[in-house]
Amino acid sequence: MSAWVLQVFVWAYLTSMMAANWCIENSSKTNLTIGFMFPLFRKKRNGTQNTYERVHPSGFERCVGALLAVDHINNAVSSISTVPPKLSDCIRIHPCVVKNSENLPYVGMERALEYVMQSHNQQLLQECDGNTVDAVVGPSGSSVSSKVSAALGLFHVPSVSYAATASKLSNKVLFPYFLRTVPPDSHQALVIVDILKTFSWNRVGIFYDKNDIYSDGLYQSILSLFTDGGHKIETVAFECGGGKDATLHGRVKVSGVRIFVSLMPTMETTVDVIRALVPDFFGHPDYVWILSDAASSDGLIRAVRGDSGDTTRNVRGVLGVSPSEGLSSLHNVFVNELWRKTLSWENKTFQKLLDAVPPDAVDSLLTSFNSFEKVPNNKVPFAYDAVLVLAVAALKASTNASYLAGTFKLSEVMMDIIKRRNNGTNIEFSGGLSGKVSIDADGDNVGGSYDIVNYQEDQSGTFVSMVTVARWQLGKNQGFSRDAQGWHNNVTFYGGYI
């Protein structure tokens, strides 16, 4: 038997062994040390007292989603996803104490450097139980992720974001160690443009922040689609800075635009824009809004109507774009059986989150906070799947000759496998909490899809719900395909006025 034939035979044998369990029988477990970075809280001084407030409405929830995946892999739990049990025999994850990015780029960079400087600081090393970090899950937004990935990349440490969507992050020259489980904004731009084309809207006003990597990147992606392929859509740009702008109402009135697209980077800045235009241009029968994924959530309804639930502030005529969550029934199991139950904070894995919170803030930020009893934020499944991506990559790297020989670190081999250019994706699995996950050579999840949601009121106008009216399955640079034609017939405006 020739050496080549023997090599093929061995490869086929190993592949068949891994198909069932993803592990080679009797092989030792590969140790994977993961750091976690989430926007959690910010400390404020109130006289002689320290007070703490959440800096992101779902930062803690997303973190718990990621830590839950660690717990499932280490304990072979199979009630949510089919992936962890296949990994538990060959991967052991060592979680580090969670780092709080505070949703600020410079803070995120400081926390990233703490991870990579562990070998020079015994106290920092103990945050990972004596292990040096192999990879980091997080951070959240694109602005913070760009800084964190640049810092970690210098030390060959990959980061997987569950919420950073800026197209710029796909550039492997600038961000060679960046991955994400959410689809990139180049996909979201396709969906937004298709909405405009579906309704034959040919003049649109776009609100964006040119100083934000997410907002400006999405704006530029949409403009490129307007000028490429003969799309005849006129654009009126409203550059809004941080969102609050005393001149905005007058500029919108003069423009004569009736169709608006908000690409503002956060829910807060989106609401700032809306409040500057209520009731003349938002919730008015003559105008329609399309919101990017930064603000497409039920939180918009509460933000617009205020704590009093002011029903005179209409939200009809509003569409939203959001990465699909829970494409499979696995997500429903997660919601019904686990998320709505009280989390066990005594669990050793979740202790890594508790260790990141000051003792005098645990009650106010966590144990008395009722959001854990609600349906999880739509980025929680992507945080869960970020851990799975790293575990699958580590499994593949663990059999690589360069890693076994000690020539390269585990993290370096993991990224080398992911970034290989071939005809398919290098990390792919079904059964993720967000659905199918396919990470391509640019670190993008091209297996994801987008939902178009419509804010619909009941006949009394007192109750508003987000209704999914269409779903887009996207392939990178391949456009989109709808799951149903005629989806726009399900959209509620004002009696078909628009």
Short mmCIF file of C-alpha atoms in Angstrom, two decimals:
data_model
loop_
_atom_site.label_atom_id
_atom_site.label_comp_id
_atom_site.label_asym_id
_atom_site.label_seq_id
_atom_site.Cartn_x
_atom_site.Cartn_y
_atom_site.Cartn_z
CA MET A 1 0.00 0.00 0.00
CA SER A 2 1.46 3.35 -1.03
CA ALA A 3 1.97 6.15 1.50
CA TRP A 4 -0.62 8.26 -0.34
CA VAL A 5 -3.26 5.52 -0.23
CA LEU A 6 -2.52 4.94 3.46
CA GLN A 7 -2.94 8.66 4.14
CA VAL A 8 -6.31 8.70 2.39
CA PHE A 9 -7.41 5.63 4.33
CA VAL A 10 -6.44 7.17 7.67
CA TRP A 11 -8.19 10.44 6.77
CA ALA A 12 -11.39 8.57 5.83
CA TYR A 13 -11.26 6.61 9.08
CA LEU A 14 -10.82 9.70 11.22
CA THR A 15 -13.61 11.50 9.35
CA SER A 16 -16.02 8.60 9.94
CA MET A 17 -15.13 8.54 13.63
CA MET A 18 -15.74 12.25 14.01
CA ALA A 19 -19.03 12.18 12.08
CA ALA A 20 -20.83 10.63 15.04
CA ASN A 21 -19.12 12.22 18.03
CA TRP A 22 -16.74 14.69 16.36
CA CYS A 23 -14.06 13.10 18.55
CA ILE A 24 -11.44 10.45 17.93
CA GLU A 25 -11.99 7.50 20.24
CA ASN A 26 -9.62 7.34 23.24
CA SER A 27 -8.10 10.72 22.35
CA SER A 28 -7.32 13.07 25.21
CA LYS A 29 -9.41 16.18 25.67
CA THR A 30 -8.19 19.45 24.18
CA ASN A 31 -8.20 22.28 26.69
CA LEU A 32 -9.66 25.53 25.35
CA THR A 33 -9.46 28.65 27.52
CA ILE A 34 -12.01 31.31 26.57
CA GLY A 35 -12.28 34.90 27.76
CA PHE A 36 -15.59 36.76 27.69
CA MET A 37 -16.23 40.44 27.07
CA PHE A 38 -19.69 41.94 27.38
CA PRO A 39 -21.19 45.42 28.02
CA LEU A 40 -22.40 44.98 31.58
CA PHE A 41 -22.44 48.01 33.86
CA ARG A 42 -20.92 51.37 34.69
CA LYS A 43 -20.17 52.75 38.12
CA LYS A 44 -21.34 56.21 39.11
CA ARG A 45 -20.58 58.26 42.17
CA ASN A 46 -23.66 59.59 43.94
CA GLY A 47 -22.40 61.69 46.83
CA THR A 48 -20.60 59.26 49.12
CA GLN A 49 -22.31 56.24 47.57
CA ASN A 50 -21.36 54.16 44.53
CA THR A 51 -24.25 53.37 42.22
CA TYR A 52 -24.28 50.99 39.28
CA GLU A 53 -26.35 50.94 36.13
CA ARG A 54 -26.56 48.61 33.19
CA VAL A 55 -24.86 50.05 30.11
CA HIS A 56 -26.72 47.68 27.78
CA PRO A 57 -30.24 46.34 28.38
CA SER A 58 -29.18 42.79 27.46
CA GLY A 59 -25.46 42.62 28.23
CA PHE A 60 -25.88 40.24 31.15
CA GLU A 61 -28.38 38.07 29.27
CA ARG A 62 -26.04 37.65 26.31
CA CYS A 63 -23.20 36.75 28.65
CA VAL A 64 -25.30 34.09 30.34
CA GLY A 65 -26.12 32.66 26.91
CA ALA A 66 -22.41 32.23 26.15
CA LEU A 67 -21.62 30.76 29.57
CA LEU A 68 -24.54 28.38 29.18
CA ALA A 69 -22.88 26.95 26.07
CA VAL A 70 -19.70 26.38 28.08
CA ASP A 71 -21.68 24.55 30.74
CA HIS A 72 -23.39 22.40 28.11
CA ILE A 73 -20.15 21.37 26.42
CA ASN A 74 -18.39 20.58 29.68
CA ASN A 75 -21.35 18.60 31.03
CA ALA A 76 -22.67 17.04 27.80
CA VAL A 77 -26.12 18.61 28.11
CA SER A 78 -28.27 17.98 25.05
CA SER A 79 -31.67 19.56 25.74
CA ILE A 80 -31.02 22.70 23.70
CA SER A 81 -28.50 22.04 20.94
CA THR A 82 -27.24 18.85 19.35
CA VAL A 83 -23.72 20.26 19.17
CA PRO A 84 -22.40 20.27 22.78
CA PRO A 85 -22.71 16.50 23.38
CA LYS A 86 -20.67 15.85 20.23
CA LEU A 87 -17.88 18.01 21.62
CA SER A 88 -17.90 17.10 25.30
CA ASP A 89 -15.74 13.98 24.91
CA CYS A 90 -12.92 15.85 23.21
CA ILE A 91 -13.06 19.51 24.30
CA ARG A 92 -12.81 20.93 27.80
CA ILE A 93 -13.50 24.66 28.08
CA HIS A 94 -11.93 26.72 30.83
CA PRO A 95 -13.87 30.00 31.17
CA CYS A 96 -12.16 33.16 32.38
CA VAL A 97 -13.68 35.83 34.59
CA VAL A 98 -15.91 37.99 32.40
CA LYS A 99 -14.55 41.39 31.35
CA ASN A 100 -16.89 44.39 31.35
CA SER A 101 -16.36 46.50 28.20
CA GLU A 102 -18.82 49.17 29.43
CA ASN A 103 -19.73 49.48 25.73
CA LEU A 104 -16.77 51.84 25.27
CA PRO A 105 -13.98 51.20 22.71
CA TYR A 106 -11.12 52.37 24.94
CA VAL A 107 -12.37 50.29 27.89
CA GLY A 108 -12.73 47.26 25.62
CA MET A 109 -9.13 47.64 24.47
CA GLU A 110 -7.91 47.88 28.07
CA ARG A 111 -9.78 44.70 29.00
CA ALA A 112 -8.39 42.93 25.92
CA LEU A 113 -4.83 43.80 26.91
CA GLU A 114 -5.50 42.39 30.39
CA TYR A 115 -6.25 39.03 28.79
CA VAL A 116 -3.13 38.92 26.62
CA MET A 117 -0.80 40.17 29.37
CA GLN A 118 -1.75 37.32 31.72
CA SER A 119 1.59 35.55 31.41
CA HIS A 120 3.22 38.63 32.99
CA ASN A 121 0.72 39.06 35.82
CA GLN A 122 -0.14 36.25 38.23
CA GLN A 123 -3.36 37.91 39.39
CA LEU A 124 -4.65 38.22 35.82
CA LEU A 125 -3.62 34.63 35.13
CA GLN A 126 -5.76 33.39 38.01
CA GLU A 127 -8.81 34.92 36.34
CA CYS A 128 -8.49 32.04 33.86
CA ASP A 129 -7.66 29.46 36.54
CA GLY A 130 -3.98 29.61 35.69
CA ASN A 131 -4.42 29.23 31.92
CA THR A 132 -3.54 31.73 29.22
CA VAL A 133 -6.46 32.74 27.04
CA ASP A 134 -6.86 31.04 23.63
CA ALA A 135 -9.82 33.06 22.34
CA VAL A 136 -12.40 35.64 23.42
CA VAL A 137 -16.18 35.69 22.97
CA GLY A 138 -17.24 39.28 22.35
CA PRO A 139 -17.37 42.17 22.49
CA SER A 140 -20.74 43.48 21.38
CA GLY A 141 -20.92 46.46 19.00
CA SER A 142 -18.79 47.10 15.92
CA SER A 143 -16.94 50.12 17.32
CA VAL A 144 -15.76 48.23 20.39
CA SER A 145 -15.08 45.05 18.40
CA SER A 146 -12.79 46.83 15.94
CA LYS A 147 -10.55 48.05 18.78
CA VAL A 148 -10.60 44.79 20.71
CA SER A 149 -9.92 42.61 17.69
CA ALA A 150 -6.99 44.81 16.64
CA ALA A 151 -5.44 44.48 20.12
CA LEU A 152 -6.04 40.74 20.47
CA GLY A 153 -4.87 40.09 16.92
CA LEU A 154 -1.40 41.39 17.73
CA PHE A 155 -1.08 38.41 20.08
CA HIS A 156 -2.77 35.93 17.70
CA VAL A 157 -5.91 35.65 19.85
CA PRO A 158 -9.19 35.36 17.91
CA SER A 159 -12.39 37.08 19.04
CA VAL A 160 -15.91 36.03 18.08
CA SER A 161 -18.58 38.72 18.28
CA TYR A 162 -22.27 37.91 18.62
CA ALA A 163 -23.50 41.40 17.65
CA ALA A 164 -20.85 43.32 15.62
CA THR A 165 -22.12 43.56 12.05
CA ALA A 166 -20.02 46.28 10.35
CA SER A 167 -18.89 45.19 6.90
CA LYS A 168 -15.40 46.62 7.52
CA LEU A 169 -14.74 43.83 10.01
CA SER A 170 -14.76 41.29 7.15
CA ASN A 171 -11.43 42.71 5.99
CA LYS A 172 -8.89 40.07 7.01
CA VAL A 173 -5.98 42.42 6.32
CA LEU A 174 -7.23 44.80 9.01
CA PHE A 175 -8.88 42.25 11.31
CA PRO A 176 -7.18 38.88 10.72
CA TYR A 177 -8.41 37.38 14.02
CA PHE A 178 -12.01 38.56 13.97
CA LEU A 179 -15.02 36.22 13.63
CA ARG A 180 -18.76 36.68 14.13
CA THR A 181 -21.87 34.57 14.38
CA VAL A 182 -24.21 37.34 13.14
CA PRO A 183 -24.41 38.08 9.41
CA PRO A 184 -22.43 41.13 8.18
CA ASP A 185 -24.09 44.41 7.22
CA SER A 186 -23.34 43.81 3.55
CA HIS A 187 -26.22 41.32 3.82
CA GLN A 188 -28.48 43.65 5.78
CA ALA A 189 -28.00 46.32 3.11
CA LEU A 190 -29.33 43.90 0.47
CA VAL A 191 -32.47 43.32 2.51
CA ILE A 192 -33.14 47.02 3.12
CA VAL A 193 -32.72 47.82 -0.56
CA ASP A 194 -35.06 44.98 -1.51
CA ILE A 195 -37.75 46.38 0.79
CA LEU A 196 -37.52 49.71 -1.03
CA LYS A 197 -37.71 47.99 -4.42
CA THR A 198 -40.62 45.75 -3.38
CA PHE A 199 -42.79 48.77 -2.60
CA SER A 200 -41.39 50.79 -5.54
CA TRP A 201 -40.14 53.53 -3.23
CA ASN A 202 -37.65 55.58 -5.22
CA ARG A 203 -36.86 58.46 -2.85
CA VAL A 204 -35.65 57.82 0.67
CA GLY A 205 -34.22 59.76 3.60
CA ILE A 206 -31.46 57.99 5.56
CA PHE A 207 -30.48 58.84 9.14
CA TYR A 208 -26.94 57.80 10.04
CA ASP A 209 -23.87 58.71 12.10
CA LYS A 210 -20.79 59.16 9.92
CA ASN A 211 -18.50 58.76 12.93
CA ASP A 212 -19.78 55.31 13.85
CA ILE A 213 -18.28 52.25 12.11
CA TYR A 214 -21.62 50.39 12.08
CA SER A 215 -23.84 53.26 11.00
CA ASP A 216 -21.57 54.75 8.35
CA GLY A 217 -20.54 51.31 7.05
CA LEU A 218 -24.16 50.25 6.55
CA TYR A 219 -24.93 53.59 4.90
CA GLN A 220 -22.05 53.16 2.44
CA SER A 221 -23.13 49.58 1.68
CA ILE A 222 -26.64 50.75 0.82
CA LEU A 223 -25.34 53.59 -1.36
CA SER A 224 -23.17 51.14 -3.31
CA LEU A 225 -26.27 49.08 -4.08
CA PHE A 226 -28.12 52.18 -5.26
CA THR A 227 -25.36 52.94 -7.77
CA ASP A 228 -24.63 49.36 -8.80
CA GLY A 229 -26.94 47.44 -11.07
CA GLY A 230 -29.12 50.34 -12.14
CA HIS A 231 -31.13 50.89 -8.96
CA LYS A 232 -32.97 54.18 -9.42
CA ILE A 233 -33.39 55.34 -5.83
CA GLU A 234 -32.73 58.93 -4.80
CA THR A 235 -31.17 59.43 -1.37
CA VAL A 236 -31.49 62.33 1.04
CA ALA A 237 -28.89 61.97 3.80
CA PHE A 238 -29.52 63.15 7.36
CA GLU A 239 -26.23 62.98 9.24
CA CYS A 240 -27.23 63.02 12.90
CA GLY A 241 -24.09 62.68 14.99
CA GLY A 242 -25.07 61.24 18.33
CA GLY A 243 -28.78 61.42 17.50
CA LYS A 244 -29.89 64.68 19.15
CA ASP A 245 -30.06 67.51 16.64
CA ALA A 246 -32.16 70.65 17.08
CA THR A 247 -32.14 71.28 13.33
CA LEU A 248 -33.35 67.82 12.34
CA HIS A 249 -37.09 68.56 12.29
CA GLY A 250 -36.60 71.53 9.97
CA ARG A 251 -34.28 69.64 7.64
CA VAL A 252 -36.73 66.75 7.32
CA LYS A 253 -39.65 69.10 6.66
CA VAL A 254 -37.80 70.93 3.89
CA SER A 255 -36.70 67.66 2.23
CA GLY A 256 -40.22 66.52 1.40
CA VAL A 257 -39.18 62.87 1.98
CA ARG A 258 -41.90 60.39 2.95
CA ILE A 259 -39.88 57.17 3.31
CA PHE A 260 -37.20 57.03 6.00
CA VAL A 261 -34.46 54.52 6.84
CA SER A 262 -32.77 54.70 10.24
CA LEU A 263 -29.22 53.37 10.43
CA MET A 264 -28.47 54.93 13.81
CA PRO A 265 -26.04 52.78 15.82
CA THR A 266 -28.07 52.21 18.99
CA MET A 267 -31.62 52.10 20.26
CA GLU A 268 -30.93 55.28 22.23
CA THR A 269 -29.78 57.31 19.22
CA THR A 270 -32.64 55.94 17.13
CA VAL A 271 -35.13 57.08 19.75
CA ASP A 272 -33.45 60.51 19.88
CA VAL A 273 -34.13 60.88 16.15
CA ILE A 274 -37.71 59.65 16.45
CA ARG A 275 -38.54 61.93 19.37
CA ALA A 276 -37.28 64.91 17.39
CA LEU A 277 -39.79 64.05 14.66
CA VAL A 278 -42.87 62.86 16.62
CA PRO A 279 -45.71 63.32 15.78
CA ASP A 280 -45.21 65.09 12.46
CA PHE A 281 -43.04 62.50 10.70
CA PHE A 282 -43.15 59.34 12.82
CA GLY A 283 -46.39 57.48 13.47
CA HIS A 284 -48.08 59.66 10.87
CA PRO A 285 -50.20 58.26 7.99
CA ASP A 286 -48.08 59.98 5.36
CA TYR A 287 -44.73 58.45 6.37
CA VAL A 288 -43.04 55.05 6.53
CA TRP A 289 -39.93 53.99 8.47
CA ILE A 290 -37.47 51.13 8.04
CA LEU A 291 -35.24 50.41 11.04
CA SER A 292 -31.92 48.57 10.92
CA ASP A 293 -31.17 45.79 13.39
CA ALA A 294 -29.75 48.26 15.94
CA ALA A 295 -33.29 49.27 16.90
CA SER A 296 -35.53 46.47 15.62
CA SER A 297 -36.88 45.14 18.91
CA ASP A 298 -39.95 45.43 21.08
CA GLY A 299 -37.96 47.89 23.16
CA LEU A 300 -38.69 50.48 20.48
CA ILE A 301 -42.38 50.43 21.37
CA ARG A 302 -41.67 51.15 25.03
CA ALA A 303 -39.12 53.82 24.12
CA VAL A 304 -41.48 55.66 21.78
CA ARG A 305 -44.54 55.46 23.99
CA GLY A 306 -42.65 56.13 27.23
CA ASP A 307 -43.22 54.70 30.67
CA SER A 308 -46.82 55.89 30.64
CA GLY A 309 -47.61 53.88 27.50
CA ASP A 310 -48.89 56.90 25.58
CA THR A 311 -51.08 55.28 22.91
CA THR A 312 -51.36 58.53 20.96
CA ARG A 313 -47.81 57.86 19.75
CA ASN A 314 -48.51 55.51 16.88
CA VAL A 315 -45.98 52.99 15.63
CA ARG A 316 -47.81 51.96 12.51
CA GLY A 317 -45.98 52.29 9.24
CA VAL A 318 -42.76 50.88 10.72
CA LEU A 319 -40.72 47.97 9.35
CA GLY A 320 -37.61 46.51 10.95
CA VAL A 321 -34.71 44.32 9.83
CA SER A 322 -33.14 41.84 12.24
CA PRO A 323 -30.97 38.70 12.06
CA SER A 324 -33.25 35.69 12.42
CA GLU A 325 -33.26 34.03 15.80
CA GLY A 326 -34.21 30.48 16.55
CA LEU A 327 -34.55 29.13 13.03
CA SER A 328 -35.03 25.70 14.59
CA SER A 329 -37.17 24.43 17.42
CA LEU A 330 -34.05 24.38 19.60
CA HIS A 331 -34.54 28.04 20.39
CA ASN A 332 -38.05 27.41 21.70
CA VAL A 333 -36.68 24.74 24.03
CA PHE A 334 -34.11 27.25 25.28
CA VAL A 335 -36.80 29.83 25.99
CA ASN A 336 -39.42 27.58 27.53
CA GLU A 337 -37.33 25.16 29.56
CA LEU A 338 -34.32 27.19 30.63
CA TRP A 339 -34.49 30.92 30.18
CA ARG A 340 -37.73 31.35 32.05
CA LYS A 341 -36.49 29.31 34.98
CA THR A 342 -34.43 30.88 37.74
CA LEU A 343 -30.74 30.73 36.88
CA SER A 344 -28.56 28.90 39.36
CA TRP A 345 -25.96 31.46 40.32
CA GLU A 346 -24.22 28.82 42.40
CA ASN A 347 -23.23 27.07 39.16
CA LYS A 348 -19.43 27.24 38.88
CA THR A 349 -19.59 28.38 35.25
CA PHE A 350 -21.87 31.34 36.00
CA GLN A 351 -19.59 32.27 38.89
CA LYS A 352 -17.29 33.75 36.26
CA LEU A 353 -19.97 36.38 35.64
CA LEU A 354 -20.63 36.99 39.33
CA ASP A 355 -16.89 37.52 39.87
CA ALA A 356 -17.06 40.44 37.42
CA VAL A 357 -19.73 42.26 39.43
CA PRO A 358 -18.95 44.25 42.59
CA PRO A 359 -20.49 42.47 45.62
CA ASP A 360 -22.62 45.51 46.49
CA ALA A 361 -24.09 45.56 42.98
CA VAL A 362 -25.06 41.91 42.52
CA ASP A 363 -28.60 42.42 43.76
CA SER A 364 -29.34 45.57 41.76
CA LEU A 365 -27.76 44.35 38.52
CA LEU A 366 -28.58 40.66 38.60
CA THR A 367 -30.62 38.82 41.19
CA SER A 368 -33.45 41.35 41.47
CA PHE A 369 -33.46 42.22 37.79
CA ASN A 370 -36.55 40.68 36.18
CA SER A 371 -35.32 40.54 32.57
CA PHE A 372 -34.11 36.98 33.09
CA GLU A 373 -37.74 35.91 33.32
CA LYS A 374 -38.55 37.25 29.85
CA VAL A 375 -37.92 35.99 26.34
CA PRO A 376 -34.17 36.31 25.66
CA ASN A 377 -32.74 39.16 23.64
CA ASN A 378 -32.36 38.29 19.96
CA LYS A 379 -28.54 38.25 20.18
CA VAL A 380 -28.45 35.62 22.96
CA PRO A 381 -28.51 32.68 20.49
CA PHE A 382 -25.54 34.20 18.62
CA ALA A 383 -23.59 34.49 21.89
CA TYR A 384 -24.33 30.83 22.61
CA ASP A 385 -23.18 29.83 19.13
CA ALA A 386 -19.98 31.89 19.42
CA VAL A 387 -18.75 29.38 22.01
CA LEU A 388 -19.69 26.49 19.74
CA VAL A 389 -17.73 28.03 16.85
CA LEU A 390 -14.58 28.25 18.97
CA ALA A 391 -15.03 24.70 20.27
CA VAL A 392 -15.46 23.27 16.76
CA ALA A 393 -12.43 25.23 15.53
CA ALA A 394 -10.36 23.96 18.46
CA LEU A 395 -11.43 20.40 17.71
CA LYS A 396 -10.26 20.72 14.13
CA ALA A 397 -7.00 22.34 15.24
CA SER A 398 -6.31 19.65 17.83
CA THR A 399 -5.53 17.07 15.12
CA ASN A 400 -3.36 19.44 13.08
CA ALA A 401 0.30 18.39 12.76
CA SER A 402 1.59 21.92 13.46
CA TYR A 403 -0.30 22.06 16.74
CA LEU A 404 0.64 18.52 17.79
CA ALA A 405 4.30 19.27 17.11
CA GLY A 406 4.13 22.42 19.20
CA THR A 407 5.09 24.61 16.24
CA PHE A 408 2.05 26.87 16.58
CA LYS A 409 -0.37 27.76 19.37
CA LEU A 410 -3.89 26.38 19.37
CA SER A 411 -5.36 29.82 18.55
CA GLU A 412 -3.04 30.26 15.56
CA VAL A 413 -3.97 26.88 14.09
CA MET A 414 -7.68 27.57 14.71
CA MET A 415 -7.54 30.78 12.66
CA ASP A 416 -5.39 29.19 9.96
CA ILE A 417 -8.10 26.58 9.44
CA ILE A 418 -10.89 29.15 9.38
CA LYS A 419 -9.15 31.50 6.93
CA ARG A 420 -8.31 28.89 4.30
CA ARG A 421 -9.78 29.85 0.95
CA ASN A 422 -11.72 27.01 -0.62
CA ASN A 423 -15.05 26.39 -2.28
CA GLY A 424 -16.96 26.16 0.98
CA THR A 425 -16.87 27.16 4.62
CA ASN A 426 -14.34 25.79 7.08
CA ILE A 427 -16.48 25.86 10.24
CA GLU A 428 -20.03 24.68 9.71
CA PHE A 429 -22.66 22.92 11.78
CA SER A 430 -26.41 22.60 12.06
CA GLY A 431 -28.15 22.69 15.38
CA GLY A 432 -26.81 26.02 16.56
CA LEU A 433 -29.15 27.97 18.79
CA SER A 434 -29.46 30.61 16.04
CA GLY A 435 -29.87 27.97 13.33
CA LYS A 436 -27.27 26.84 10.81
CA VAL A 437 -23.82 28.33 11.36
CA SER A 438 -21.33 28.60 8.47
CA ILE A 439 -18.16 30.63 9.05
CA ASP A 440 -16.34 31.54 5.83
CA ALA A 441 -12.73 32.58 5.23
CA ASP A 442 -13.58 36.20 6.13
CA GLY A 443 -14.87 35.13 9.52
CA ASP A 444 -18.49 35.88 8.54
CA ASN A 445 -21.48 33.67 9.26
CA VAL A 446 -22.99 33.14 5.82
CA GLY A 447 -25.50 30.59 7.08
CA GLY A 448 -27.69 33.17 8.78
CA SER A 449 -30.82 34.88 7.56
CA TYR A 450 -32.77 38.07 8.24
CA ASP A 451 -36.34 38.68 9.32
CA ILE A 452 -38.48 41.59 8.20
CA VAL A 453 -40.73 42.62 11.06
CA ASN A 454 -43.74 44.91 11.02
CA TYR A 455 -44.98 46.77 14.10
CA GLN A 456 -48.71 46.07 14.09
CA GLU A 457 -51.38 47.51 16.37
CA ASP A 458 -54.64 45.88 17.35
CA GLN A 459 -57.91 47.54 16.38
CA SER A 460 -57.96 49.61 19.56
CA GLY A 461 -54.45 50.89 18.93
CA THR A 462 -53.41 50.05 22.49
CA PHE A 463 -51.41 46.86 21.89
CA VAL A 464 -48.46 46.66 19.53
CA SER A 465 -46.56 43.53 18.54
CA MET A 466 -43.68 42.75 16.21
CA VAL A 467 -44.87 40.45 13.44
CA THR A 468 -42.40 38.67 11.15
CA VAL A 469 -43.69 39.16 7.61
CA ALA A 470 -40.79 37.71 5.63
CA ARG A 471 -37.44 35.92 6.00
CA TRP A 472 -34.37 36.29 3.82
CA GLN A 473 -31.79 33.53 3.47
CA LEU A 474 -28.56 35.16 2.36
CA GLY A 475 -25.44 33.91 0.67
CA LYS A 476 -22.35 36.09 0.64
CA ASN A 477 -22.21 38.13 -2.59
CA GLN A 478 -25.14 36.08 -3.90
CA GLY A 479 -28.06 38.33 -3.13
CA PHE A 480 -31.03 36.83 -1.30
CA SER A 481 -33.96 34.48 -1.63
CA ARG A 482 -37.33 34.96 0.03
CA ASP A 483 -39.21 32.22 1.78
CA ALA A 484 -42.49 33.51 0.36
CA GLN A 485 -43.52 35.73 -2.51
CA GLY A 486 -46.03 38.46 -1.91
CA TRP A 487 -44.79 38.98 1.64
CA HIS A 488 -45.63 42.68 1.47
CA ASN A 489 -49.34 41.82 1.51
CA ASN A 490 -48.90 40.96 5.20
CA VAL A 491 -47.62 44.44 6.08
CA THR A 492 -49.87 46.83 8.00
CA PHE A 493 -49.59 50.53 7.20
CA TYR A 494 -52.61 52.81 7.32
CA GLY A 495 -55.30 51.00 5.44
CA GLY A 496 -53.01 50.62 2.45
CA TYR A 497 -52.48 54.37 2.26
CA ILE A 498 -48.77 54.13 1.41
#
